Each structure stands twice: as structure tokens, then as C-alpha cells.
Tab-separated table of C-alpha atoms in Angstrom:
chain	number	residue	atom	x	y	z
J	8	TRP	CA	20.152	152.001	123.992
J	9	ARG	CA	22.866	154.483	124.833
J	10	ASN	CA	26.475	154.845	123.819
J	11	VAL	CA	28.257	151.621	124.662
J	12	GLU	CA	30.785	153.545	126.721
J	13	ASN	CA	28.054	154.763	129.014
J	14	ILE	CA	26.083	151.607	129.676
J	15	ALA	CA	26.376	147.930	130.401
J	16	THR	CA	23.130	146.373	129.351
J	17	HIS	CA	20.951	143.904	131.138
J	18	ASN	CA	18.240	141.521	130.248
J	19	ILE	CA	14.845	140.285	130.993
J	20	THR	CA	14.993	141.427	134.530
J	21	GLY	CA	18.200	143.316	134.987
J	22	PHE	CA	20.136	146.549	135.628
J	23	ILE	CA	22.095	149.086	133.568
J	24	PRO	CA	25.031	151.023	134.986
J	25	ALA	CA	25.954	154.313	133.349
J	26	GLN	CA	28.559	157.022	133.736
J	27	LYS	CA	27.883	159.815	136.169
J	28	GLN	CA	25.888	162.736	134.780
J	29	THR	CA	25.585	166.271	136.069
J	30	THR	CA	22.373	168.258	135.825
J	31	SER	CA	21.430	171.727	136.962
J	32	ARG	CA	18.697	172.244	139.550
J	33	PRO	CA	15.330	172.856	137.843
J	34	LYS	CA	13.224	175.910	138.599
J	35	ILE	CA	10.207	175.490	140.866
J	36	GLY	CA	7.775	176.028	138.020
J	37	LEU	CA	9.327	173.167	136.061
J	38	ILE	CA	9.281	170.554	138.830
J	39	VAL	CA	5.826	169.152	138.005
J	40	PRO	CA	6.354	168.994	134.204
J	41	LEU	CA	9.778	167.401	134.696
J	42	PHE	CA	8.295	164.867	137.102
J	43	LEU	CA	5.586	163.954	134.606
J	44	LEU	CA	8.157	163.721	131.828
J	45	LYS	CA	10.228	161.401	134.000
J	46	ILE	CA	7.388	159.143	135.127
J	47	ALA	CA	5.435	159.013	131.848
J	48	PRO	CA	7.781	156.571	130.028
J	49	LYS	CA	7.689	154.231	133.016
J	50	LEU	CA	3.885	154.270	133.096
J	51	VAL	CA	3.602	153.699	129.345
J	52	LEU	CA	6.051	150.775	129.420
J	53	ALA	CA	4.300	149.301	132.451
J	54	PHE	CA	0.937	149.514	130.673
J	55	LEU	CA	2.332	147.910	127.504
J	56	SER	CA	3.969	145.131	129.529
J	57	ALA	CA	0.779	144.394	131.436
J	58	ALA	CA	-1.198	144.348	128.178
J	59	ALA	CA	1.324	142.005	126.553
J	60	TYR	CA	1.323	139.513	129.421
J	61	SER	CA	-2.476	139.673	129.683
J	62	TYR	CA	-2.713	138.834	125.991
J	63	LEU	CA	-0.377	135.848	126.328
J	64	LEU	CA	-1.688	134.656	129.702
J	65	THR	CA	-4.606	135.395	132.003
J	66	TRP	CA	-4.877	138.755	133.725
J	67	LYS	CA	-4.152	137.064	137.055
J	68	PHE	CA	-0.851	135.644	135.835
J	69	ALA	CA	-0.071	138.934	134.113
J	70	ALA	CA	-0.490	140.723	137.441
J	71	ALA	CA	1.695	138.136	139.171
J	72	ILE	CA	4.453	138.527	136.554
J	73	MET	CA	4.347	142.317	136.851
J	74	ILE	CA	4.654	142.070	140.627
J	75	ALA	CA	7.499	139.556	140.324
J	76	LEU	CA	9.369	141.787	137.873
J	77	ALA	CA	8.821	144.865	140.035
J	78	VAL	CA	10.152	143.114	143.144
J	79	HIS	CA	13.130	141.671	141.245
J	80	GLU	CA	14.119	145.039	139.792
J	81	SER	CA	13.519	146.752	143.130
J	82	GLY	CA	16.130	144.415	144.585
J	83	HIS	CA	18.660	145.755	142.081
J	84	VAL	CA	17.667	149.368	142.760
J	85	TRP	CA	17.871	148.839	146.531
J	86	ALA	CA	21.372	147.376	146.178
J	87	MET	CA	22.494	150.303	144.022
J	88	LYS	CA	21.258	152.820	146.581
J	89	ARG	CA	22.808	150.865	149.427
J	90	LEU	CA	26.169	151.151	147.654
J	91	GLY	CA	25.674	154.886	147.261
J	92	LEU	CA	24.934	154.850	143.532
J	93	ARG	CA	22.428	157.226	142.035
J	94	THR	CA	19.685	155.475	140.101
J	95	LYS	CA	16.749	156.283	137.844
J	96	GLY	CA	14.796	153.336	139.224
J	97	PHE	CA	13.581	150.628	136.887
J	98	TYR	CA	11.605	150.306	133.669
J	99	PHE	CA	9.377	147.494	132.435
J	100	ILE	CA	10.249	146.158	128.983
J	101	PRO	CA	7.326	144.455	127.180
J	102	PHE	CA	7.941	140.716	126.554
J	103	LEU	CA	11.504	141.009	127.924
J	104	GLY	CA	11.110	141.887	131.599
J	105	GLY	CA	12.654	145.006	133.056
J	106	ALA	CA	15.812	147.009	133.635
J	107	ALA	CA	17.067	148.858	136.694
J	108	ILE	CA	19.160	151.845	135.673
J	109	SER	CA	22.096	153.377	137.505
J	110	ASP	CA	23.526	156.831	136.797
J	111	GLU	CA	27.014	155.659	137.747
J	112	GLU	CA	29.375	152.819	136.921
J	113	PHE	CA	29.906	150.046	139.455
J	114	PRO	CA	32.825	150.906	141.761
J	115	SER	CA	34.113	147.314	141.902
J	116	ARG	CA	33.564	143.778	140.632
J	117	TRP	CA	32.097	142.819	144.010
J	118	SER	CA	29.555	145.645	143.778
J	119	GLU	CA	28.382	144.229	140.434
J	120	VAL	CA	27.920	140.801	142.027
J	121	TYR	CA	26.065	142.318	144.970
J	122	ILE	CA	23.699	144.293	142.740
J	123	ALA	CA	23.174	141.347	140.374
J	124	MET	CA	22.349	138.902	143.181
J	125	MET	CA	19.889	141.174	144.976
J	126	GLY	CA	17.376	140.796	142.147
J	127	PRO	CA	17.098	136.992	142.495
J	128	VAL	CA	17.318	137.258	146.292
J	129	TRP	CA	14.290	139.552	146.442
J	130	GLY	CA	12.577	137.329	143.888
J	131	LEU	CA	13.295	134.279	146.050
J	132	LEU	CA	11.798	135.949	149.123
J	133	LEU	CA	8.664	136.836	147.150
J	134	ALA	CA	8.329	133.262	145.851
J	135	ILE	CA	8.697	131.893	149.390
J	136	ALA	CA	6.043	134.299	150.675
J	137	THR	CA	3.686	133.297	147.842
J	138	ALA	CA	4.258	129.600	148.531
J	139	PHE	CA	3.504	130.257	152.211
J	140	VAL	CA	0.201	131.878	151.223
J	141	TYR	CA	-0.618	128.683	149.310
J	142	VAL	CA	0.082	126.607	152.420
J	143	LEU	CA	-2.309	128.795	154.419
J	144	THR	CA	-5.094	128.954	151.818
J	145	MET	CA	-4.540	125.788	149.746
J	146	GLU	CA	-5.489	127.878	146.715
J	147	PRO	CA	-3.702	126.297	143.683
J	148	LEU	CA	-3.266	129.686	142.012
J	149	PHE	CA	-0.725	130.728	144.645
J	150	ALA	CA	1.258	127.524	144.119
J	151	ALA	CA	1.342	128.145	140.370
J	152	VAL	CA	2.368	131.767	140.860
J	153	ALA	CA	5.129	130.774	143.291
J	154	GLY	CA	6.460	128.287	140.748
J	155	TRP	CA	6.427	130.829	137.936
J	156	MET	CA	8.126	133.435	140.111
J	157	ALA	CA	10.875	130.966	140.922
J	158	VAL	CA	11.309	130.034	137.226
J	159	LEU	CA	11.518	133.696	136.246
J	160	ASN	CA	14.341	134.281	138.712
J	161	LEU	CA	16.032	130.997	137.798
J	162	PHE	CA	16.134	132.131	134.187
J	163	ASN	CA	17.997	135.219	135.318
J	164	MET	CA	20.491	132.996	137.111
J	165	LEU	CA	21.679	131.475	133.826
J	166	PRO	CA	25.444	132.143	133.605
J	167	ILE	CA	25.250	134.130	130.365
J	168	ASN	CA	25.613	137.865	130.017
J	169	PRO	CA	23.807	140.154	130.588
J	170	LEU	CA	21.607	138.057	132.896
J	171	ASP	CA	22.241	138.227	136.642
J	172	GLY	CA	24.056	134.902	136.672
J	173	GLY	CA	26.197	136.041	133.756
J	174	ARG	CA	27.199	139.178	135.636
J	175	VAL	CA	28.279	137.117	138.613
J	176	LEU	CA	30.364	134.838	136.392
J	177	LYS	CA	31.796	137.802	134.487
J	178	SER	CA	32.829	139.601	137.684
J	179	ILE	CA	34.574	136.494	138.989
J	180	ALA	CA	36.307	135.943	135.635
J	181	PHE	CA	37.528	139.546	135.343
J	182	SER	CA	38.772	139.353	138.926
J	183	LEU	CA	41.053	136.529	137.804
J	184	HIS	CA	42.320	138.338	134.687
J	185	THR	CA	40.977	140.633	131.998
J	186	LYS	CA	41.633	138.042	129.299
J	187	VAL	CA	39.724	135.428	131.285
J	188	GLY	CA	36.798	137.823	131.590
J	189	LEU	CA	36.745	138.553	127.859
J	190	LEU	CA	36.945	134.833	127.089
J	191	VAL	CA	33.984	134.157	129.369
J	192	LEU	CA	31.983	136.838	127.549
J	193	VAL	CA	32.759	135.225	124.184
J	194	ILE	CA	31.786	131.772	125.468
J	195	GLY	CA	28.564	133.259	126.817
J	196	LEU	CA	27.756	134.758	123.420
J	197	VAL	CA	28.290	131.401	121.718
J	198	ALA	CA	26.137	129.638	124.323
J	199	THR	CA	23.378	132.214	123.879
J	200	ALA	CA	23.480	131.788	120.102
J	201	VAL	CA	23.174	128.010	120.460
J	202	LEU	CA	20.223	128.356	122.845
J	203	SER	CA	18.598	130.850	120.504
J	204	TYR	CA	18.928	128.407	117.600
J	205	TYR	CA	17.443	125.429	119.454
J	206	ILE	CA	14.803	127.235	121.529
J	207	GLY	CA	13.897	130.018	119.133
J	208	LEU	CA	12.788	132.577	121.734
J	209	LEU	CA	12.966	136.295	120.950
J	210	VAL	CA	14.546	137.029	124.315
J	211	PHE	CA	17.722	135.165	123.322
J	212	MET	CA	18.152	137.411	120.290
J	213	PHE	CA	17.932	140.359	122.672
J	214	LEU	CA	20.513	138.728	124.930
J	215	ILE	CA	22.901	138.262	122.002
J	216	LEU	CA	22.677	141.964	121.152
J	217	ALA	CA	23.125	142.946	124.786
J	218	GLY	CA	26.049	140.527	125.118
J	219	VAL	CA	27.802	142.031	122.091
J	220	LEU	CA	27.442	145.518	123.569
J	221	GLU	CA	28.754	144.269	126.896
J	222	PHE	CA	31.791	142.702	125.230
J	223	ALA	CA	32.494	145.899	123.278
J	224	PHE	CA	32.179	147.929	126.473
J	225	GLU	CA	34.640	145.750	128.382
J	226	TRP	CA	37.030	145.531	125.414
J	227	ARG	CA	37.241	149.297	124.950
J	228	ARG	CA	37.959	150.030	128.584
J	229	LYS	CA	40.344	147.125	129.261
J	230	ASN	CA	43.436	149.302	128.726
J	231	HIS	CA	42.011	152.486	130.230
J	232	VAL	CA	39.946	151.627	133.302
J	233	ARG	CA	40.857	149.119	135.961
J	234	ILE	CA	37.847	148.036	138.007
J	235	PRO	CA	38.903	146.790	141.479
J	236	ALA	CA	38.853	143.001	141.425
J	237	MET	CA	37.483	140.677	144.084
J	238	ASN	CA	39.855	138.845	146.367
J	239	SER	CA	39.657	135.074	146.681
J	240	GLN	CA	37.331	135.230	149.703
J	241	LEU	CA	34.768	137.389	147.902
J	242	ALA	CA	35.020	135.236	144.776
J	243	ILE	CA	34.298	132.090	146.802
J	244	LEU	CA	31.463	133.866	148.613
J	245	SER	CA	29.996	134.868	145.240
J	246	VAL	CA	30.018	131.261	144.028
J	247	ILE	CA	28.404	129.953	147.220
J	248	TRP	CA	25.814	132.725	147.203
J	249	TYR	CA	24.947	132.001	143.580
J	250	PHE	CA	24.405	128.260	144.082
J	251	VAL	CA	22.448	128.679	147.328
J	252	VAL	CA	19.983	131.084	145.706
J	253	ALA	CA	19.698	128.990	142.517
J	254	ALA	CA	19.149	125.797	144.503
J	255	SER	CA	16.523	127.488	146.687
J	256	LEU	CA	14.620	128.710	143.637
J	257	TYR	CA	14.700	125.243	142.095
J	258	ALA	CA	13.490	123.743	145.384
J	259	ILE	CA	10.407	125.972	145.263
J	260	VAL	CA	9.630	124.904	141.690
J	261	HIS	CA	10.044	121.255	142.645
J	262	SER	CA	7.986	121.559	145.852
J	263	VAL	CA	4.890	122.824	143.999
J	264	SER	CA	5.308	120.660	140.874
J	265	TYR	CA	2.831	118.035	142.157
J	266	ILE	CA	0.029	120.610	141.901
J	267	PRO	CA	-1.582	120.481	138.422
J	268	GLU	CA	-1.705	124.269	138.033
J	269	ALA	CA	2.035	124.522	138.766
J	270	THR	CA	3.336	121.671	136.602
J	271	VAL	CA	4.084	123.931	133.641
J	272	ALA	CA	6.707	125.794	135.647
J	273	LYS	CA	8.524	122.524	136.382
J	274	GLN	CA	8.245	121.387	132.765
J	275	LEU	CA	10.047	124.524	131.608
J	276	LEU	CA	13.137	123.327	133.485
J	277	GLN	CA	13.121	119.870	131.916
């Protein structure tokens, strides 16, 4: 974790914006060592994540989860680059998912919505493709994987910070007024604490910590930095976009729920 002024944290499958940094151009002789130093943490975290999921599940499902996380985070990274933001790519986080990291802050509230939604959108496309493979092969494993991929992205659509859905809600709220945005963050923290108490999953404790940092970040800059708000058209578009993607993900889970291997994914939503 970095200084709270430099990052806005994300979750199980999310993104982290940071302030712009300046670095000098490395010498030719240092390019390879610097590349290895840059890629090594990603490889180590990827290995640990794969080992963790293989321990909890089968290696096949572990591979599917790793692919789903990679595609989801790649959607965030792609959106960042499309908006002209420099990015360090993404990192796997064992048991928690992943994080796509930006070197710069988001230029507007709409840009945060756009980046947040591209993760679930890419995840939705992957789940649809996997479900299509099931239709062609009738192999139950693909139906189960499609259901799990959809559930993973649906979890990220929960409207609590710093999940993707929470970022969409936060951006809309701050576009209305700073006080509304801060209130939404507080309500999200309370909701996360309640879920953590009743469900008892480690990931919710992580979300509480990330949510506190997010609130502190927004509180400290409320009187110093004014992020361009969304107009009413973009706010409405954000709401429609959110519900269309969430409904599509749920439809995939429901469509494969009659297959025994995929019933667990549907049960997680009940």
C-alpha cells in the first residue's frame, strides 16, 4: 500500500490510480535487470495465486479463475491506456483477485466509471465465449467455468467501494455533490462491515481497509482538488450501463444453473 494521497485502492479484481511520477531514462546495460526487477513481482504473485486457487479448488478451476482475473484486469488496463493514462499493468493478489495500477490520477469522474466498467465488460465477454464453447461441446466443465466467471464479475459489481460497482456509484454521487459522495462512501463502509460480520469472508475485511483509505483520500482532497463531474447524460448512461452488464452476468449464471457442475455458482447468489 502506498501513501493514501497517491493511490485509490481497489479490490478483488480492480484498479489503482496514482499520481504521475517522473523517472530518468535507464542506461542500456540496465534495461534487462530493470525489466526482470519489474516483471519478477508479477510472476511471483501469479504463481502464489495459482497455487492458492489450486489448493482450494481443482487445477482446472484454478486455471479458469486465473484466466478470468487476467481478462478482467486487462479490461481495466486497456481502458486506462485508451484514456491516455500510463499504467504498470496488473498484479495478481493471492485469495483476493488482482489490481490494475495506473501511474496517474483519473482525469474525471466519467473516466473512473469507464475504467471501472471495462473490467466487468471484458469479463462478461469471456463468460459468453466460454458458455458458447459449452454449447458447441456440451462439456459440463465449460458451463461451470462460465457460471463462475460470471459470479466473479458480479461480485465486483456490488455497489461498495472499492469494487467496480462501488466506483461507479461513487463517481455518480460525487458528480452530484462532494458531501453526497462522502456519504455514499460511509454507507458503503457500513454495508461492507455488516456483510463481513454475517458472511465472515476475509475479502470483506480487505474491502473495509481499502474503503477507509478511499474515504481518507477523498476527504483530504475535497477542498484542494476538484475532479470534473459527470453531466446528467453521462450519469444516466452510467446507471444504464451498470444494470445492463449486471443483468447480463446474472443471466449467464441462471442459464447454466440447470447443469449439476454449475449449480454452485447459482447457489452463491441465493
